Amino acid sequence: MTDESDEKLNTIEKVGAALVEQLTRVVDHGVGPLAGSRTYAEARAASYGDPERAIRRIINETTVMAGTAGFVTSLGGFITLPVTLPAHITGQAILNARAVAAIAHLRGWDLRDEVVRQAILITIAGGSPNAMLAGFGVKVTRKLAETAIQRLPIEVLRSINKKVGFMLVAKYGTKRSVVTLTKLVPGIGGVVGGTVDATFTRVVARVAKKAFPPLGSDDNVKYAGVQ
């Protein structure tokens, strides 16, 4: 690669790492007017009683907010990145992050667990957690007790975060702000460009419902299809 290509890749890596850090913070603590995922999920569960009804409400609310340009743009202003992305793009990522983690929480997944947190980030990027985590040698069962005792080596965590960072930029970035990743990173999939709207939020929500099945029944089934 040329020096220019190397510089662009370094920029993408920095932006991706910042997105991973910021979205993790959104899940844990919220941002701006939005509460963190646990607080949000538990408030909806208290209102609707049944977790699945609460999840449907979360998806509907998030989809509406994702389609509201002014609201989404205001959220994007709370994220600081090495390269400025349009506020409505980062706002979409914030909304999707909170919703995915809320779905996982309502279905019994521990948001503090390292593997679960990685799966949430992959889902936010529109990826399939089972396939990607398996590629790093991670096997996750649906038993929370088993999942919680699994600790990933720091090198594995860094590798996963780096790839997730690239995926997030590919999904939420624009040509104007970064580059077309497919030309620089083989296999990353998709061209950077265009806006992510309510339709993508629906897609991410469907992936989240599949990736985080309800715990408690048939706990021996492997997580999200990982065999």
Short mmCIF file of C-alpha atoms in Angstrom, two decimals:
data_model
loop_
_atom_site.label_atom_id
_atom_site.label_comp_id
_atom_site.label_asym_id
_atom_site.label_seq_id
_atom_site.Cartn_x
_atom_site.Cartn_y
_atom_site.Cartn_z
CA MET A 1 0.00 0.00 0.00
CA THR A 2 1.00 3.61 -0.48
CA ASP A 3 1.75 5.94 2.39
CA GLU A 4 -1.57 7.67 1.71
CA SER A 5 -3.46 4.39 2.00
CA ASP A 6 -1.63 3.55 5.22
CA GLU A 7 -2.58 6.94 6.64
CA LYS A 8 -6.24 6.42 5.73
CA LEU A 9 -6.25 3.01 7.37
CA ASN A 10 -4.70 4.49 10.52
CA THR A 11 -7.41 7.15 10.53
CA ILE A 12 -10.14 4.56 10.14
CA GLU A 13 -8.66 2.51 12.98
CA LYS A 14 -8.62 5.55 15.29
CA VAL A 15 -12.21 6.47 14.42
CA GLY A 16 -13.32 2.86 14.90
CA ALA A 17 -11.63 2.60 18.29
CA ALA A 18 -13.26 5.84 19.40
CA LEU A 19 -16.69 4.62 18.26
CA VAL A 20 -16.25 1.36 20.18
CA GLU A 21 -15.35 3.28 23.33
CA GLN A 22 -18.15 5.82 22.98
CA LEU A 23 -20.88 3.29 22.19
CA THR A 24 -19.81 1.14 25.14
CA ARG A 25 -20.23 4.23 27.31
CA VAL A 26 -23.69 4.79 25.81
CA VAL A 27 -24.70 1.25 26.76
CA ASP A 28 -23.42 1.62 30.32
CA HIS A 29 -24.33 5.20 31.15
CA GLY A 30 -26.36 6.70 28.31
CA VAL A 31 -25.65 9.99 26.57
CA GLY A 32 -27.32 13.38 26.64
CA PRO A 33 -31.08 12.90 27.21
CA LEU A 34 -30.85 9.11 26.81
CA ALA A 35 -30.46 6.81 29.82
CA GLY A 36 -28.17 3.78 29.62
CA SER A 37 -29.47 0.49 28.31
CA ARG A 38 -30.20 -1.18 31.66
CA THR A 39 -32.17 1.80 32.97
CA TYR A 40 -34.06 2.13 29.70
CA ALA A 41 -34.85 -1.58 29.49
CA GLU A 42 -36.02 -1.84 33.09
CA ALA A 43 -38.25 1.23 32.76
CA ARG A 44 -39.97 -0.29 29.73
CA ALA A 45 -40.26 -3.67 31.45
CA ALA A 46 -41.92 -1.99 34.44
CA SER A 47 -44.42 -0.31 32.13
CA TYR A 48 -45.27 -3.30 29.98
CA GLY A 49 -44.70 -6.24 32.34
CA ASP A 50 -43.76 -8.82 29.74
CA PRO A 51 -40.14 -8.52 28.48
CA GLU A 52 -41.12 -9.28 24.88
CA ARG A 53 -43.73 -6.53 24.90
CA ALA A 54 -41.11 -4.19 26.32
CA ILE A 55 -38.71 -5.20 23.53
CA ARG A 56 -41.32 -4.46 20.87
CA ARG A 57 -41.86 -1.06 22.43
CA ILE A 58 -38.12 -0.37 22.51
CA ILE A 59 -37.79 -1.27 18.83
CA ASN A 60 -40.73 0.92 17.85
CA GLU A 61 -39.50 3.87 19.91
CA THR A 62 -35.97 3.58 18.58
CA THR A 63 -37.18 3.32 14.99
CA VAL A 64 -39.25 6.49 15.37
CA MET A 65 -36.35 8.36 16.94
CA ALA A 66 -33.99 7.10 14.23
CA GLY A 67 -36.28 8.59 11.61
CA THR A 68 -36.40 11.97 13.35
CA ALA A 69 -33.53 13.92 11.82
CA GLY A 70 -33.37 16.74 14.37
CA PHE A 71 -33.36 14.42 17.37
CA VAL A 72 -30.76 12.09 15.89
CA THR A 73 -28.52 15.00 14.89
CA SER A 74 -28.62 16.40 18.42
CA LEU A 75 -27.46 13.05 19.81
CA GLY A 76 -24.50 12.92 17.45
CA GLY A 77 -23.18 16.10 19.00
CA PHE A 78 -22.35 14.23 22.20
CA ILE A 79 -19.73 11.99 20.55
CA THR A 80 -16.19 13.20 19.98
CA LEU A 81 -14.12 11.38 17.36
CA PRO A 82 -10.64 11.86 15.85
CA VAL A 83 -12.34 12.56 12.50
CA THR A 84 -15.63 14.40 12.49
CA LEU A 85 -18.54 12.31 11.27
CA PRO A 86 -21.88 13.97 10.50
CA ALA A 87 -23.91 14.21 13.71
CA HIS A 88 -26.89 12.32 12.32
CA ILE A 89 -24.64 9.35 11.54
CA THR A 90 -23.23 9.05 15.06
CA GLY A 91 -26.71 9.71 16.43
CA GLN A 92 -27.96 6.61 14.61
CA ALA A 93 -25.17 4.56 16.17
CA ILE A 94 -26.09 5.84 19.65
CA LEU A 95 -29.74 4.86 19.27
CA ASN A 96 -28.92 1.43 17.91
CA ALA A 97 -26.38 0.79 20.68
CA ARG A 98 -28.87 1.55 23.43
CA ALA A 99 -31.59 -0.58 21.82
CA VAL A 100 -29.42 -3.64 21.15
CA ALA A 101 -28.10 -3.75 24.71
CA ALA A 102 -31.59 -3.17 26.11
CA ILE A 103 -32.89 -6.17 24.15
CA ALA A 104 -30.03 -8.32 25.43
CA HIS A 105 -30.64 -7.19 29.02
CA LEU A 106 -34.37 -7.93 28.90
CA ARG A 107 -33.61 -11.44 27.65
CA GLY A 108 -31.32 -12.18 30.56
CA TRP A 109 -27.86 -11.47 29.15
CA ASP A 110 -25.29 -9.89 31.46
CA LEU A 111 -24.21 -6.57 29.95
CA ARG A 112 -21.08 -6.64 32.12
CA ASP A 113 -19.79 -9.84 30.54
CA GLU A 114 -16.92 -9.35 28.09
CA VAL A 115 -18.25 -11.69 25.43
CA VAL A 116 -21.76 -10.26 25.61
CA ARG A 117 -20.39 -6.74 25.25
CA GLN A 118 -18.45 -7.74 22.15
CA ALA A 119 -21.56 -9.40 20.69
CA ILE A 120 -23.54 -6.21 21.30
CA LEU A 121 -20.96 -4.11 19.44
CA ILE A 122 -20.94 -6.53 16.50
CA THR A 123 -24.73 -6.38 16.34
CA ILE A 124 -24.73 -2.57 16.40
CA ALA A 125 -22.53 -2.74 13.32
CA GLY A 126 -25.09 -4.96 11.62
CA GLY A 127 -22.91 -8.07 11.83
CA SER A 128 -23.58 -11.61 13.01
CA PRO A 129 -21.98 -12.16 16.44
CA ASN A 130 -21.88 -15.93 16.17
CA ALA A 131 -19.83 -16.01 12.98
CA MET A 132 -17.42 -13.26 13.97
CA LEU A 133 -16.79 -14.45 17.52
CA ALA A 134 -16.31 -18.00 16.28
CA GLY A 135 -13.62 -16.65 13.97
CA PHE A 136 -11.72 -15.55 17.07
CA GLY A 137 -12.19 -18.93 18.73
CA VAL A 138 -14.90 -17.75 21.12
CA LYS A 139 -17.63 -20.20 22.07
CA VAL A 140 -20.52 -18.84 24.11
CA THR A 141 -23.32 -20.95 25.57
CA ARG A 142 -26.66 -19.58 26.59
CA LYS A 143 -25.93 -20.27 30.23
CA LEU A 144 -25.08 -16.97 31.87
CA ALA A 145 -23.08 -18.72 34.58
CA GLU A 146 -20.88 -20.33 31.96
CA THR A 147 -20.58 -17.15 29.93
CA ALA A 148 -19.67 -15.03 32.93
CA ILE A 149 -16.68 -17.13 33.90
CA GLN A 150 -15.15 -16.92 30.43
CA ARG A 151 -12.52 -14.22 30.27
CA LEU A 152 -10.99 -13.32 26.95
CA PRO A 153 -7.25 -12.66 26.67
CA ILE A 154 -6.50 -8.97 26.17
CA GLU A 155 -5.00 -9.71 22.76
CA VAL A 156 -8.27 -11.31 21.62
CA LEU A 157 -10.31 -8.38 22.95
CA ARG A 158 -8.11 -5.93 21.10
CA SER A 159 -8.39 -7.88 17.87
CA ILE A 160 -12.17 -8.09 18.12
CA ASN A 161 -12.46 -4.40 18.98
CA LYS A 162 -10.29 -3.47 16.02
CA LYS A 163 -12.43 -5.42 13.59
CA VAL A 164 -15.64 -4.13 15.16
CA GLY A 165 -14.28 -0.60 14.81
CA PHE A 166 -13.78 -1.10 11.08
CA MET A 167 -17.32 -2.51 10.80
CA LEU A 168 -18.82 0.46 12.65
CA VAL A 169 -17.08 2.96 10.39
CA ALA A 170 -18.19 0.98 7.34
CA LYS A 171 -21.81 1.07 8.47
CA TYR A 172 -22.01 4.53 9.99
CA GLY A 173 -19.35 6.52 8.14
CA THR A 174 -19.59 8.49 4.90
CA LYS A 175 -17.34 9.02 1.89
CA ARG A 176 -17.12 12.68 2.82
CA SER A 177 -15.76 11.92 6.28
CA VAL A 178 -13.52 8.92 5.72
CA VAL A 179 -12.99 6.65 2.69
CA THR A 180 -14.52 3.74 0.82
CA LEU A 181 -13.42 0.83 2.98
CA THR A 182 -13.93 -1.90 0.42
CA LYS A 183 -10.97 -0.62 -1.55
CA LEU A 184 -8.70 -0.69 1.46
CA VAL A 185 -9.89 -3.51 3.68
CA PRO A 186 -10.73 -6.72 1.77
CA GLY A 187 -13.71 -8.55 3.22
CA ILE A 188 -15.04 -5.65 5.29
CA GLY A 189 -18.14 -5.59 3.08
CA GLY A 190 -20.24 -2.64 1.97
CA VAL A 191 -19.35 0.79 0.73
CA VAL A 192 -19.09 3.70 3.10
CA GLY A 193 -21.62 6.29 2.11
CA GLY A 194 -25.22 7.33 2.47
CA THR A 195 -27.19 7.74 5.67
CA VAL A 196 -28.35 5.08 8.07
CA ASP A 197 -32.07 5.54 8.70
CA ALA A 198 -34.95 3.92 10.51
CA THR A 199 -34.85 0.96 8.13
CA PHE A 200 -31.36 0.03 9.28
CA THR A 201 -32.48 0.35 12.90
CA ARG A 202 -35.17 -2.25 12.18
CA VAL A 203 -32.57 -4.52 10.60
CA VAL A 204 -30.25 -4.16 13.60
CA ALA A 205 -33.14 -4.92 15.96
CA ARG A 206 -33.94 -8.13 14.08
CA VAL A 207 -30.31 -9.20 14.30
CA ALA A 208 -30.32 -8.41 18.02
CA LYS A 209 -33.43 -10.54 18.67
CA LYS A 210 -31.76 -13.45 16.92
CA ALA A 211 -28.35 -12.92 18.52
CA PHE A 212 -29.70 -12.70 22.07
CA PRO A 213 -32.40 -15.37 22.52
CA PRO A 214 -34.22 -15.47 25.87
CA LEU A 215 -32.20 -17.28 28.52
CA GLY A 216 -33.72 -19.80 30.86
CA SER A 217 -35.19 -22.30 28.42
CA ASP A 218 -33.06 -24.93 26.72
CA ASP A 219 -29.87 -23.39 28.05
CA ASN A 220 -27.76 -26.04 26.37
CA VAL A 221 -28.39 -24.54 22.94
CA LYS A 222 -25.30 -22.77 21.72
CA TYR A 223 -25.37 -18.99 21.63
CA ALA A 224 -26.75 -17.51 18.42
CA GLY A 225 -26.00 -20.58 16.38
CA VAL A 226 -22.37 -21.08 17.35
CA GLN A 227 -21.84 -24.82 17.43
#
